mmCIF file of C-alpha atoms in Angstrom:
data_model
loop_
_atom_site.group_PDB
_atom_site.id
_atom_site.type_symbol
_atom_site.label_atom_id
_atom_site.label_comp_id
_atom_site.label_asym_id
_atom_site.label_seq_id
_atom_site.Cartn_x
_atom_site.Cartn_y
_atom_site.Cartn_z
ATOM 1 C CA SER A 1 -25.486 -20.264 17.242
ATOM 2 C CA GLN A 2 -22.417 -18.568 15.819
ATOM 3 C CA LYS A 3 -22.417 -17.853 12.112
ATOM 4 C CA ILE A 4 -20.112 -16.181 9.628
ATOM 5 C CA GLU A 5 -21.836 -15.493 6.350
ATOM 6 C CA GLN A 6 -20.237 -14.654 3.066
ATOM 7 C CA ASN A 7 -22.147 -14.570 -0.174
ATOM 8 C CA SER A 8 -21.758 -18.077 -1.606
ATOM 9 C CA GLU A 9 -22.670 -16.889 -5.127
ATOM 10 C CA ALA A 10 -19.836 -15.740 -7.296
ATOM 11 C CA LEU A 11 -19.418 -12.002 -7.777
ATOM 12 C CA ASN A 12 -18.832 -11.116 -11.451
ATOM 13 C CA ILE A 13 -17.566 -7.635 -12.237
ATOM 14 C CA GLN A 14 -15.917 -5.816 -15.104
ATOM 15 C CA GLU A 15 -12.281 -4.958 -15.026
ATOM 16 C CA GLY A 16 -11.627 -1.497 -13.617
ATOM 17 C CA LYS A 17 -14.725 -1.502 -11.385
ATOM 18 C CA THR A 18 -14.696 -1.755 -7.605
ATOM 19 C CA ALA A 19 -15.531 -5.158 -6.100
ATOM 20 C CA THR A 20 -17.225 -5.191 -2.739
ATOM 21 C CA LEU A 21 -17.468 -8.372 -0.715
ATOM 22 C CA THR A 22 -19.454 -8.752 2.460
ATOM 23 C CA CYS A 23 -18.818 -10.681 5.679
ATOM 24 C CA ASN A 24 -21.637 -10.764 8.216
ATOM 25 C CA TYR A 25 -21.465 -12.491 11.585
ATOM 26 C CA THR A 26 -23.748 -13.357 14.465
ATOM 27 C CA ASN A 27 -23.002 -14.245 18.044
ATOM 28 C CA TYR A 28 -19.377 -13.259 17.768
ATOM 29 C CA SER A 29 -17.480 -10.440 19.462
ATOM 30 C CA PRO A 30 -14.237 -10.614 17.532
ATOM 31 C CA ALA A 31 -11.249 -8.608 18.714
ATOM 32 C CA TYR A 32 -10.073 -8.541 15.107
ATOM 33 C CA LEU A 33 -11.016 -9.746 11.682
ATOM 34 C CA GLN A 34 -8.780 -10.899 8.822
ATOM 35 C CA TRP A 35 -9.278 -11.296 5.124
ATOM 36 C CA TYR A 36 -7.490 -13.913 3.050
ATOM 37 C CA ARG A 37 -7.300 -14.719 -0.637
ATOM 38 C CA GLN A 38 -7.403 -18.313 -1.848
ATOM 39 C CA ASP A 39 -6.695 -19.483 -5.383
ATOM 40 C CA PRO A 40 -7.977 -22.904 -6.582
ATOM 41 C CA GLY A 41 -5.996 -25.788 -5.141
ATOM 42 C CA ARG A 42 -3.826 -23.501 -2.987
ATOM 43 C CA GLY A 43 -3.664 -22.440 0.634
ATOM 44 C CA PRO A 44 -5.093 -19.089 1.676
ATOM 45 C CA VAL A 45 -2.862 -16.031 1.701
ATOM 46 C CA PHE A 46 -3.282 -13.252 4.274
ATOM 47 C CA LEU A 47 -4.354 -9.817 2.973
ATOM 48 C CA LEU A 48 -5.459 -7.538 5.774
ATOM 49 C CA LEU A 49 -6.197 -7.413 9.491
ATOM 50 C CA ILE A 50 -8.553 -4.963 11.115
ATOM 51 C CA ARG A 51 -9.115 -4.605 14.819
ATOM 52 C CA GLU A 52 -12.415 -3.954 16.647
ATOM 53 C CA ASN A 53 -11.442 -0.368 17.391
ATOM 54 C CA GLU A 54 -10.585 0.392 13.768
ATOM 55 C CA LYS A 55 -13.246 1.487 11.298
ATOM 56 C CA GLU A 56 -11.233 1.211 8.125
ATOM 57 C CA LYS A 57 -7.930 -0.197 6.858
ATOM 58 C CA ARG A 58 -6.292 0.296 3.496
ATOM 59 C CA LYS A 59 -3.506 -1.448 1.630
ATOM 60 C CA GLU A 60 -2.834 -0.435 -1.940
ATOM 61 C CA ARG A 61 -6.029 -1.170 -3.900
ATOM 62 C CA LEU A 62 -7.618 -2.944 -0.944
ATOM 63 C CA LYS A 63 -9.910 -1.413 1.711
ATOM 64 C CA VAL A 64 -11.589 -3.135 4.642
ATOM 65 C CA THR A 65 -14.196 -1.732 6.928
ATOM 66 C CA PHE A 66 -15.372 -3.133 10.225
ATOM 67 C CA ASP A 67 -18.698 -2.195 11.777
ATOM 68 C CA THR A 68 -19.132 -3.894 15.148
ATOM 69 C CA THR A 69 -22.631 -2.501 15.490
ATOM 70 C CA LEU A 70 -23.827 -3.945 12.232
ATOM 71 C CA LYS A 71 -21.556 -6.996 12.798
ATOM 72 C CA GLN A 72 -20.265 -6.634 9.292
ATOM 73 C CA SER A 73 -17.024 -6.211 7.428
ATOM 74 C CA LEU A 74 -16.813 -4.989 3.853
ATOM 75 C CA PHE A 75 -13.821 -5.797 1.637
ATOM 76 C CA HIS A 76 -13.266 -3.550 -1.398
ATOM 77 C CA ILE A 77 -10.878 -3.969 -4.344
ATOM 78 C CA THR A 78 -10.674 -0.798 -6.419
ATOM 79 C CA ALA A 79 -9.643 -0.755 -10.065
ATOM 80 C CA SER A 80 -10.125 -4.517 -10.158
ATOM 81 C CA GLN A 81 -8.066 -6.654 -12.510
ATOM 82 C CA PRO A 82 -8.564 -10.168 -13.902
ATOM 83 C CA ALA A 83 -5.642 -11.232 -11.662
ATOM 84 C CA ASP A 84 -7.813 -10.382 -8.667
ATOM 85 C CA SER A 85 -10.118 -13.291 -9.534
ATOM 86 C CA ALA A 86 -10.039 -15.684 -6.589
ATOM 87 C CA THR A 87 -12.021 -16.718 -3.525
ATOM 88 C CA TYR A 88 -11.857 -14.296 -0.622
ATOM 89 C CA LEU A 89 -12.317 -15.513 2.930
ATOM 90 C CA CYS A 90 -13.025 -13.536 6.061
ATOM 91 C CA ALA A 91 -11.892 -14.904 9.411
ATOM 92 C CA LEU A 92 -12.938 -13.819 12.886
ATOM 93 C CA SER A 93 -10.938 -14.093 16.078
ATOM 94 C CA GLY A 94 -12.480 -16.010 18.922
ATOM 95 C CA ALA A 95 -11.569 -17.566 22.195
ATOM 96 C CA GLY A 96 -7.892 -18.250 22.512
ATOM 97 C CA ASN A 97 -7.270 -16.134 19.422
ATOM 98 C CA MET A 98 -8.495 -18.971 17.268
ATOM 99 C CA LEU A 99 -9.635 -17.948 13.794
ATOM 100 C CA THR A 100 -12.884 -19.152 12.324
ATOM 101 C CA PHE A 101 -13.381 -18.764 8.586
ATOM 102 C CA GLY A 102 -16.396 -17.833 6.553
ATOM 103 C CA GLY A 103 -17.343 -19.861 3.512
ATOM 104 C CA GLY A 104 -15.671 -17.421 1.104
ATOM 105 C CA THR A 105 -16.945 -15.522 -1.893
ATOM 106 C CA ARG A 106 -15.581 -16.215 -5.398
ATOM 107 C CA LEU A 107 -14.747 -13.070 -7.319
ATOM 108 C CA MET A 108 -14.500 -13.149 -11.113
ATOM 109 C CA VAL A 109 -13.100 -10.023 -12.810
ATOM 110 C CA LYS A 110 -13.766 -10.050 -16.546
ATOM 111 C CA PRO A 111 -11.517 -8.175 -18.992
ATOM 112 C CA GLY B 1 7.570 -13.149 4.184
ATOM 113 C CA ALA B 2 7.177 -16.277 6.288
ATOM 114 C CA VAL B 3 6.755 -19.566 4.478
ATOM 115 C CA VAL B 4 5.007 -22.702 5.450
ATOM 116 C CA SER B 5 5.836 -25.752 3.373
ATOM 117 C CA GLN B 6 3.441 -28.693 3.131
ATOM 118 C CA HIS B 7 4.264 -32.055 1.581
ATOM 119 C CA PRO B 8 3.073 -33.958 -0.325
ATOM 120 C CA SER B 9 0.884 -31.707 -2.450
ATOM 121 C CA ARG B 10 -1.022 -34.622 -3.873
ATOM 122 C CA VAL B 11 -1.301 -38.187 -2.698
ATOM 123 C CA ILE B 12 -3.352 -41.096 -3.966
ATOM 124 C CA CYS B 13 -3.620 -44.182 -1.759
ATOM 125 C CA LYS B 14 -5.543 -47.384 -1.440
ATOM 126 C CA SER B 15 -8.272 -47.784 1.117
ATOM 127 C CA GLY B 16 -6.929 -49.041 4.414
ATOM 128 C CA THR B 17 -3.490 -47.519 4.132
ATOM 129 C CA SER B 18 -2.094 -44.656 6.201
ATOM 130 C CA VAL B 19 -0.877 -41.349 4.756
ATOM 131 C CA LYS B 20 1.444 -38.846 6.430
ATOM 132 C CA ILE B 21 1.371 -35.162 5.588
ATOM 133 C CA GLU B 22 4.154 -32.848 6.752
ATOM 134 C CA CYS B 23 3.931 -29.165 7.563
ATOM 135 C CA ARG B 24 7.081 -27.126 8.104
ATOM 136 C CA SER B 25 7.651 -23.506 9.002
ATOM 137 C CA LEU B 26 10.736 -22.607 6.969
ATOM 138 C CA ASP B 27 11.926 -19.349 8.449
ATOM 139 C CA PHE B 28 10.168 -18.965 11.753
ATOM 140 C CA GLN B 29 9.313 -20.937 14.826
ATOM 141 C CA ALA B 30 5.736 -22.021 15.425
ATOM 142 C CA THR B 31 4.772 -23.351 18.847
ATOM 143 C CA THR B 32 1.300 -23.870 17.468
ATOM 144 C CA MET B 33 0.173 -25.133 14.063
ATOM 145 C CA PHE B 34 -3.332 -25.695 12.821
ATOM 146 C CA TRP B 35 -4.715 -28.415 10.556
ATOM 147 C CA TYR B 36 -7.766 -27.748 8.375
ATOM 148 C CA ARG B 37 -9.844 -29.756 5.988
ATOM 149 C CA GLN B 38 -11.607 -28.193 3.063
ATOM 150 C CA PHE B 39 -14.286 -29.721 0.809
ATOM 151 C CA PRO B 40 -14.887 -28.367 -2.684
ATOM 152 C CA LYS B 41 -16.357 -24.896 -2.616
ATOM 153 C CA LYS B 42 -16.628 -25.021 1.146
ATOM 154 C CA SER B 43 -14.895 -23.194 3.991
ATOM 155 C CA LEU B 44 -11.856 -24.244 5.936
ATOM 156 C CA MET B 45 -12.857 -26.531 8.747
ATOM 157 C CA LEU B 46 -10.446 -26.549 11.690
ATOM 158 C CA MET B 47 -9.609 -30.155 12.623
ATOM 159 C CA ALA B 48 -7.090 -29.697 15.363
ATOM 160 C CA THR B 49 -4.502 -27.450 16.941
ATOM 161 C CA SER B 50 -1.060 -28.925 17.074
ATOM 162 C CA ASN B 51 1.029 -27.887 20.055
ATOM 163 C CA GLU B 52 4.814 -28.373 20.127
ATOM 164 C CA GLY B 53 5.858 -30.859 22.749
ATOM 165 C CA SER B 54 2.345 -31.748 23.866
ATOM 166 C CA LYS B 55 -0.841 -33.372 22.696
ATOM 167 C CA ALA B 56 -2.941 -31.874 19.929
ATOM 168 C CA THR B 57 -6.291 -30.352 20.669
ATOM 169 C CA TYR B 58 -8.982 -31.753 18.450
ATOM 170 C CA GLU B 59 -12.183 -30.042 17.424
ATOM 171 C CA GLN B 60 -15.500 -31.668 18.219
ATOM 172 C CA GLY B 61 -16.325 -34.494 15.868
ATOM 173 C CA VAL B 62 -12.740 -35.131 14.744
ATOM 174 C CA GLU B 63 -11.479 -38.576 15.577
ATOM 175 C CA LYS B 64 -8.091 -38.296 17.187
ATOM 176 C CA ASP B 65 -7.257 -41.941 16.574
ATOM 177 C CA LYS B 66 -8.033 -41.421 12.930
ATOM 178 C CA PHE B 67 -6.111 -38.262 12.454
ATOM 179 C CA LEU B 68 -2.856 -38.502 14.362
ATOM 180 C CA ILE B 69 -0.998 -35.285 14.903
ATOM 181 C CA ASN B 70 2.602 -34.962 16.062
ATOM 182 C CA HIS B 71 4.389 -31.689 16.642
ATOM 183 C CA ALA B 72 7.916 -32.833 17.404
ATOM 184 C CA SER B 73 9.747 -29.583 16.896
ATOM 185 C CA LEU B 74 9.161 -25.862 16.640
ATOM 186 C CA THR B 75 9.167 -26.116 12.838
ATOM 187 C CA LEU B 76 7.431 -29.413 12.070
ATOM 188 C CA SER B 77 3.963 -30.849 12.519
ATOM 189 C CA THR B 78 2.706 -34.010 10.888
ATOM 190 C CA LEU B 79 -0.845 -35.255 10.240
ATOM 191 C CA THR B 80 -1.280 -38.954 9.665
ATOM 192 C CA VAL B 81 -4.554 -40.209 8.284
ATOM 193 C CA THR B 82 -4.741 -43.742 9.539
ATOM 194 C CA SER B 83 -6.613 -46.543 7.751
ATOM 195 C CA ALA B 84 -7.821 -44.080 5.130
ATOM 196 C CA HIS B 85 -11.147 -44.545 3.462
ATOM 197 C CA PRO B 86 -12.688 -42.815 0.403
ATOM 198 C CA GLU B 87 -14.653 -40.474 2.635
ATOM 199 C CA ASP B 88 -11.298 -39.118 3.968
ATOM 200 C CA SER B 89 -10.542 -37.802 0.494
ATOM 201 C CA SER B 90 -10.212 -34.068 0.842
ATOM 202 C CA PHE B 91 -7.939 -31.049 0.738
ATOM 203 C CA TYR B 92 -5.899 -30.791 3.941
ATOM 204 C CA ILE B 93 -4.196 -27.510 4.798
ATOM 205 C CA CYS B 94 -1.912 -26.599 7.651
ATOM 206 C CA SER B 95 -1.152 -23.129 8.980
ATOM 207 C CA ALA B 96 1.030 -21.511 11.603
ATOM 208 C CA ARG B 97 1.602 -18.242 13.340
ATOM 209 C CA ASP B 98 5.037 -16.837 13.859
ATOM 210 C CA SER B 99 5.519 -17.238 17.639
ATOM 211 C CA SER B 100 7.201 -13.815 17.762
ATOM 212 C CA GLY B 101 4.431 -12.098 15.844
ATOM 213 C CA GLY B 102 1.932 -11.529 18.651
ATOM 214 C CA VAL B 103 -1.429 -13.109 19.199
ATOM 215 C CA ALA B 104 -3.208 -11.208 16.402
ATOM 216 C CA GLY B 105 -0.664 -12.163 13.836
ATOM 217 C CA GLU B 106 -1.609 -13.522 10.435
ATOM 218 C CA LEU B 107 -1.738 -17.176 9.718
ATOM 219 C CA PHE B 108 0.696 -18.511 7.194
ATOM 220 C CA PHE B 109 -0.769 -21.392 5.235
ATOM 221 C CA GLY B 110 0.843 -24.278 3.511
ATOM 222 C CA GLU B 111 -0.032 -25.049 -0.065
ATOM 223 C CA GLY B 112 -2.363 -27.814 0.907
ATOM 224 C CA SER B 113 -2.364 -31.570 0.292
ATOM 225 C CA ARG B 114 -4.981 -33.193 -1.934
ATOM 226 C CA LEU B 115 -5.701 -36.701 -0.632
ATOM 227 C CA THR B 116 -7.554 -39.152 -2.799
ATOM 228 C CA VAL B 117 -8.377 -42.549 -1.322
ATOM 229 C CA LEU B 118 -9.343 -45.188 -3.833
#
């Protein structure tokens, strides 16, 4: 069966460090993958898109990698700040360009 | 950037009543909108795809007579939870893609609607 796995346990890191979040998937062949940020009680907000033929994508302090062999995407936030604390969701494209979301990982950045 | 407005943000209703939630794309046209349901600390669960001018496509296990979807224009989709019961209490979120943005475009999400059925 198809699965998208993100670490359900919260990731706690110190301000200034790099946060790395993982998204693993099975039985998918996504043409692209997206990462979203969701704050409590709010709708998700798009952060980055990476296509299957791209290894890495950067946007300011954010970096995403996409390894179609390992079936894994890594999401990095460098020089993390308390304001980066949120839940981060990965989403994979599927048939008809529908997006399926992972369960999300909650990031807590402590000052 | 593109904005999707969802209303109401919170609604409390009595069991047996119906509740309508609106989703509007404010500065772009959306031929397709998506409705999700999210339980606490859980992922977004796609309920249905709302298609402008035609019937919605429901995901397996979602009762179409329970969750009525209408996509009357290129900027408005509504979700009506009919005869709501406490187990329908949840966070409902809509999203849309800009029709001009290409198939891989980002989804723009509304702010969500917290439904509590007493």
